[in-house]
Each structure stands twice: as structure tokens, then as C-alpha cells.
PDB file of C-alpha atoms in Angstrom:
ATOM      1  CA  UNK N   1      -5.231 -29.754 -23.343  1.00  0.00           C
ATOM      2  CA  UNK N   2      -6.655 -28.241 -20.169  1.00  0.00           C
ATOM      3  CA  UNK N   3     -10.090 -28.862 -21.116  1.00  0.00           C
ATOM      4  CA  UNK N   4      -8.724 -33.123 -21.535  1.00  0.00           C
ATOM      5  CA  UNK N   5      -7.193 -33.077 -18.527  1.00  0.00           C
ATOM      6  CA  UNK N   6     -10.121 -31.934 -16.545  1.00  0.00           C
ATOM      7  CA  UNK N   7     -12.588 -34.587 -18.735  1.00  0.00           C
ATOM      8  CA  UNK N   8     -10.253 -37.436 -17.931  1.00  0.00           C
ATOM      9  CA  UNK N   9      -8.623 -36.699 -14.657  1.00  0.00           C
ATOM     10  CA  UNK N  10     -10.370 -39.234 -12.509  1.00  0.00           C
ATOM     11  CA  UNK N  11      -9.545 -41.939 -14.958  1.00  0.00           C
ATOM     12  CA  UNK N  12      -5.888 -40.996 -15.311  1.00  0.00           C
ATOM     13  CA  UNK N  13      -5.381 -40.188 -10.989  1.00  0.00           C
ATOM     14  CA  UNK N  14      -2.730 -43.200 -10.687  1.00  0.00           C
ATOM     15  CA  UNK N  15      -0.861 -42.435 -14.068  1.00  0.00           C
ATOM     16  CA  UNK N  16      -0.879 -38.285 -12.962  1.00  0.00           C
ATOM     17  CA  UNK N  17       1.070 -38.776  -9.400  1.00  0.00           C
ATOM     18  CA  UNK N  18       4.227 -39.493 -11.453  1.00  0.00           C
ATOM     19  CA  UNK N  19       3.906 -36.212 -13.185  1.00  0.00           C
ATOM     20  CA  UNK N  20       2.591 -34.182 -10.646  1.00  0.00           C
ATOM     21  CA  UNK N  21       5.627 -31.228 -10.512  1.00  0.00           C
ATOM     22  CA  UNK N  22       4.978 -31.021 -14.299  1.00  0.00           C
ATOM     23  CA  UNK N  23       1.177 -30.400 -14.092  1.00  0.00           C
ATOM     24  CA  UNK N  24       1.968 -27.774 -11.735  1.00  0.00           C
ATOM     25  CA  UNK N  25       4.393 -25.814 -13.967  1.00  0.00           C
ATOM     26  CA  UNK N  26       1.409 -26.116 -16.729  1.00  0.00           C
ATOM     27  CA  UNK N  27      -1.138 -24.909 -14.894  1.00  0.00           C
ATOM     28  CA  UNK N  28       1.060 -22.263 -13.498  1.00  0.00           C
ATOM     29  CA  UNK N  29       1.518 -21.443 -17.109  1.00  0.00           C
ATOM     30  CA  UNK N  30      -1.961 -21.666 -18.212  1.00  0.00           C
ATOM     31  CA  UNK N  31      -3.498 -19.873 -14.921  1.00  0.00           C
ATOM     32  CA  UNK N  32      -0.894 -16.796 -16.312  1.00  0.00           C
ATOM     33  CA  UNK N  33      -1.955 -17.033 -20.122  1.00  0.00           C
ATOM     34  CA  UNK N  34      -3.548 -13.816 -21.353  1.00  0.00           C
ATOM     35  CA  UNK N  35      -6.241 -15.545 -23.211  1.00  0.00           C
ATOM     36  CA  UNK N  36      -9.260 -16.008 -20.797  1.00  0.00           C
ATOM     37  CA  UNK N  37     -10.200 -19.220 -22.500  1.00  0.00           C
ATOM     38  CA  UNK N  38      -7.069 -20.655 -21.360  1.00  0.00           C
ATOM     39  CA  UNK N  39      -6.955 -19.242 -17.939  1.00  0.00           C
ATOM     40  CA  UNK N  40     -10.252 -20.552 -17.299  1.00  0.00           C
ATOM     41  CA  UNK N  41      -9.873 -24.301 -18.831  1.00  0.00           C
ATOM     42  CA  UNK N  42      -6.414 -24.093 -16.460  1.00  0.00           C
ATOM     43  CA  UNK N  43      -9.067 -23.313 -13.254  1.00  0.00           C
ATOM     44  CA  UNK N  44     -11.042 -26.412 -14.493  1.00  0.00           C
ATOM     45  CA  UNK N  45      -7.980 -28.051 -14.845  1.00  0.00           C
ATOM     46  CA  UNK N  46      -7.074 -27.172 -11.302  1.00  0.00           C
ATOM     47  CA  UNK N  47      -9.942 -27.895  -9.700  1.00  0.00           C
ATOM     48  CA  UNK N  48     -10.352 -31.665 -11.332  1.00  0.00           C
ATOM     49  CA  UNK N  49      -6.604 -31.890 -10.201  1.00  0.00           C
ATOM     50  CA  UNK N  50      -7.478 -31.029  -6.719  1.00  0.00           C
ATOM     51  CA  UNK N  51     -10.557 -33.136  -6.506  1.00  0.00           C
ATOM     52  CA  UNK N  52      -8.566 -36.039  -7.538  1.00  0.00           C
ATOM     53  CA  UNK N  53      -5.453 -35.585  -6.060  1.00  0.00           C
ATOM     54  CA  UNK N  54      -4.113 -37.995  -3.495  1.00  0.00           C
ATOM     55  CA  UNK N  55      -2.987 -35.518  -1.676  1.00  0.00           C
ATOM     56  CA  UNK N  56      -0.728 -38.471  -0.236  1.00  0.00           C
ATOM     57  CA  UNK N  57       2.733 -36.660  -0.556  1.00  0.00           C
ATOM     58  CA  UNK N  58       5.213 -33.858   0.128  1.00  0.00           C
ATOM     59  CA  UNK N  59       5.122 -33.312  -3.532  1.00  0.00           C
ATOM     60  CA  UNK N  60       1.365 -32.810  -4.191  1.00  0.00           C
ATOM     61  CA  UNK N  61       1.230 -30.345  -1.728  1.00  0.00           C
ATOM     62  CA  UNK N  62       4.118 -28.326  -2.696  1.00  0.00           C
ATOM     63  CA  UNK N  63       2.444 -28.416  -6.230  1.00  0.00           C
ATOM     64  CA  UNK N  64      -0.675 -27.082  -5.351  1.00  0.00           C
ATOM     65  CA  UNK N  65       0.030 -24.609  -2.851  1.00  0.00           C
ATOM     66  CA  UNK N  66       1.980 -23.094  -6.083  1.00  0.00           C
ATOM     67  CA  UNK N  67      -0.908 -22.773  -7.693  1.00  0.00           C
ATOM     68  CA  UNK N  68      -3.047 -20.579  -4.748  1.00  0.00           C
ATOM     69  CA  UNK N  69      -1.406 -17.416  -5.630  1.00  0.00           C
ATOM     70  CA  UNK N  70      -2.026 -18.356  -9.575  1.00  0.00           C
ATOM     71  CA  UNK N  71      -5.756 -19.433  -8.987  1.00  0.00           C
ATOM     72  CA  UNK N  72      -6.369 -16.070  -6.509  1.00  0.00           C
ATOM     73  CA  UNK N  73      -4.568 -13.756  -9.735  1.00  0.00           C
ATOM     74  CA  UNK N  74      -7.090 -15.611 -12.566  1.00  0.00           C
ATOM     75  CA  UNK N  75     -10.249 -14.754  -9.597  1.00  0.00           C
ATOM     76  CA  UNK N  76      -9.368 -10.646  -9.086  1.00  0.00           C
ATOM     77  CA  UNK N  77      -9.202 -10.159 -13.133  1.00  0.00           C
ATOM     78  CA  UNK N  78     -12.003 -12.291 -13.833  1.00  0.00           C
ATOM     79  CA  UNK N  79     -14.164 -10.080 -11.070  1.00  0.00           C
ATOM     80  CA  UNK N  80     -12.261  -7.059 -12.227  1.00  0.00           C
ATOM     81  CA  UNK N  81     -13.261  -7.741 -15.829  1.00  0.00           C
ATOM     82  CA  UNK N  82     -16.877  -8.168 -14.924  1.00  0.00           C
ATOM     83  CA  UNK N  83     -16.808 -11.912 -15.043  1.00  0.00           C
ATOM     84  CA  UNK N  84     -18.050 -13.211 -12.002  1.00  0.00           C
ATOM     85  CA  UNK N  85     -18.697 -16.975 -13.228  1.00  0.00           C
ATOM     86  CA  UNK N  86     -15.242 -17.264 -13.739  1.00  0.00           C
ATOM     87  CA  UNK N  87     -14.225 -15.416  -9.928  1.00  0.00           C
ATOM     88  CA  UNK N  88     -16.534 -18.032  -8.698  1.00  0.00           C
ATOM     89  CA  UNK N  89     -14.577 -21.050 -10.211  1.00  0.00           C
ATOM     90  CA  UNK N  90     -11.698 -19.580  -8.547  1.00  0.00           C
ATOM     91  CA  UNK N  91     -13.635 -19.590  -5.304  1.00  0.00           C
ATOM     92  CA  UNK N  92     -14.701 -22.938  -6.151  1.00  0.00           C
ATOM     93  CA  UNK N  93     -11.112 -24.275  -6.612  1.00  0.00           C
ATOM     94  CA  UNK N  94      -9.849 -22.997  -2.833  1.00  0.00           C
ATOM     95  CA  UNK N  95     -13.090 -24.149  -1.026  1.00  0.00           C
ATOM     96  CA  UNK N  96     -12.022 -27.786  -2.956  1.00  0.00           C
ATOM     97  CA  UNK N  97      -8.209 -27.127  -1.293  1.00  0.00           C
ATOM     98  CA  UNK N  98     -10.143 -26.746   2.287  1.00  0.00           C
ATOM     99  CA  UNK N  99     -11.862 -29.426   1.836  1.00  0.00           C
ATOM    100  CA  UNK N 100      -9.675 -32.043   0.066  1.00  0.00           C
ATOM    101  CA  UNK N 101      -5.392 -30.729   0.946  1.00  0.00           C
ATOM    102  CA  UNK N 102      -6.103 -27.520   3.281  1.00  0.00           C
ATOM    103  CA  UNK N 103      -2.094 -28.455   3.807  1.00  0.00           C
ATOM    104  CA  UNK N 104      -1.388 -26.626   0.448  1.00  0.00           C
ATOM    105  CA  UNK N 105      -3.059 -23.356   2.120  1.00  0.00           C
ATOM    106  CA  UNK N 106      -0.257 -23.050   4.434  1.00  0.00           C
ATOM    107  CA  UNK N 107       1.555 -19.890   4.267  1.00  0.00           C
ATOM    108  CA  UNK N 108      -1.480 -18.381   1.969  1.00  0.00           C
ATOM    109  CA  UNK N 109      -4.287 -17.882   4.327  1.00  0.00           C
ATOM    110  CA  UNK N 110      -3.204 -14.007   5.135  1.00  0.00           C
ATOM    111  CA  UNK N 111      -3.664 -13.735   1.396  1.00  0.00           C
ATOM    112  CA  UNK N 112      -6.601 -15.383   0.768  1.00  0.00           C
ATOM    113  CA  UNK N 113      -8.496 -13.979   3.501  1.00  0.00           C
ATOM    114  CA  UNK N 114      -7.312 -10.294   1.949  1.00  0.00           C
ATOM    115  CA  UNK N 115      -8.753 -11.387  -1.329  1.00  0.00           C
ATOM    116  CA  UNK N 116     -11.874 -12.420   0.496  1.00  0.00           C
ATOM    117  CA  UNK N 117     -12.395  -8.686   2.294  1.00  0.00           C
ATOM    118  CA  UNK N 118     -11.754  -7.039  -0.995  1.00  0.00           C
ATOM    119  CA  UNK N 119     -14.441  -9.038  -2.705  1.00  0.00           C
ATOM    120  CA  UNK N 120     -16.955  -8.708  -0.090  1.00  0.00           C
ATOM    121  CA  UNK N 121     -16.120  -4.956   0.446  1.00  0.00           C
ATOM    122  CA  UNK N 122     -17.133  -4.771  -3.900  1.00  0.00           C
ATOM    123  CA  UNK N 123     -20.808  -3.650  -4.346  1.00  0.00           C
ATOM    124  CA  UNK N 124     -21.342  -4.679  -7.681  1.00  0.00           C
ATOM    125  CA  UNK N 125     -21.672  -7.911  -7.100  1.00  0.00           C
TER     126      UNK N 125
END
């Protein structure tokens, strides 16, 4: 399902606003599965929904800054577990939020910039 949503996003943008609160609790759920395959078609997911996103409302915002703390979880085990393609979606998905709703960052950037540190303090990478 994630893997349709990300494929069709930009067609379905103006149908999607109506359901945005739903997405979120989705891709919450998806960004928390423990299959990897699902935690990483939920990052695609993600990042096709922040691409595409309005970013017009209250609501959007609230919905996606729910998912930083989600999309920064999926990044540490994916680096932990030695897959760094997968960290660098993650990475991919918060530049996207600075570029396209750096709103949704608020109250996350103490965070993120911690996850940041750790990453560059790794050596194996």
C-alpha cells in the first residue's frame, strides 16, 4: 500500500488533503513495523507525501511533524543495522521537510541536530 501511495501521490494530492490525519496514523504505523520492507516503503511513502503536500494548513503540519520522530527512529536502525541506503532516505525525507514545510520541524530541531552529531561522530560510514 505504501509502495501505491508513493507511485500515485502526485496524481491523488487534491483527493489526499481530506485524509491527511489518517495518512499520518499509517505511516506512523508503518515507519514502527518491524519488517524493514515496510518501514522503508513507509519512508518512500513519507517522502512522496512531503513532496506533495500543500503544506497549506494547521493540519498538514501537525501530521508531519508526527512523523519526524518516526522517520529519525527508521534512520538510527537502518545505520545501526548496517544499512546506510535506507539512513539516507531518512536523511532525504527531513532535508524535503526543510525545504518544502520546515514548520513541521518545530519543536524537533534539538533532536534532529543530536541525531546529526551521532551520525557524523560514526566512523564506519
Amino acid at each position: 500500500a505504501f509502495v501505491l501511495f508513493a507511485s500515485l501521490t502526485e496524481t491523488i494530492v487534491g483527493t489526499m488533503t481530506k485524509h491527511f490525519s489518517t495518512l499520518g496514523g499509517l505511516f506512523t504505523g508503518g515507519l514502527s513495523d518491524a519488517s524493514s520492507q515496510v518501514r522503508v516503503a513507509a519512508l518512500k511513502a513519507v517522502l512522496a507525501l512531503v513532496i506533495n503536500a500543500p503544506g497549506e494548513s494547521k493540519e498538514e503540519t501537525n501530521v508531519l511533524s508526527s512523523l519526524v520522530v518516526p522517520v529519525l527512529a527508521v534512520a538510527k536502525h537502518a545505520l545501526e543495522s548496517g544499512e546506510e541506503k535506507y539512513g539516507s532516505l531518512a536523511f532525504e525525507v527531513l532535508d524535503e521537510l526543510v525545504e518544502q514545510q520546515p514548520k513541521a520541524l518545530t519543536g524537533h530541531i534539538e533532536l534532529i541536530v543530536a541525531f546529526c552529531l551521532e551520525v557524523a561522530s560514526l566512523g564506519n560510514l
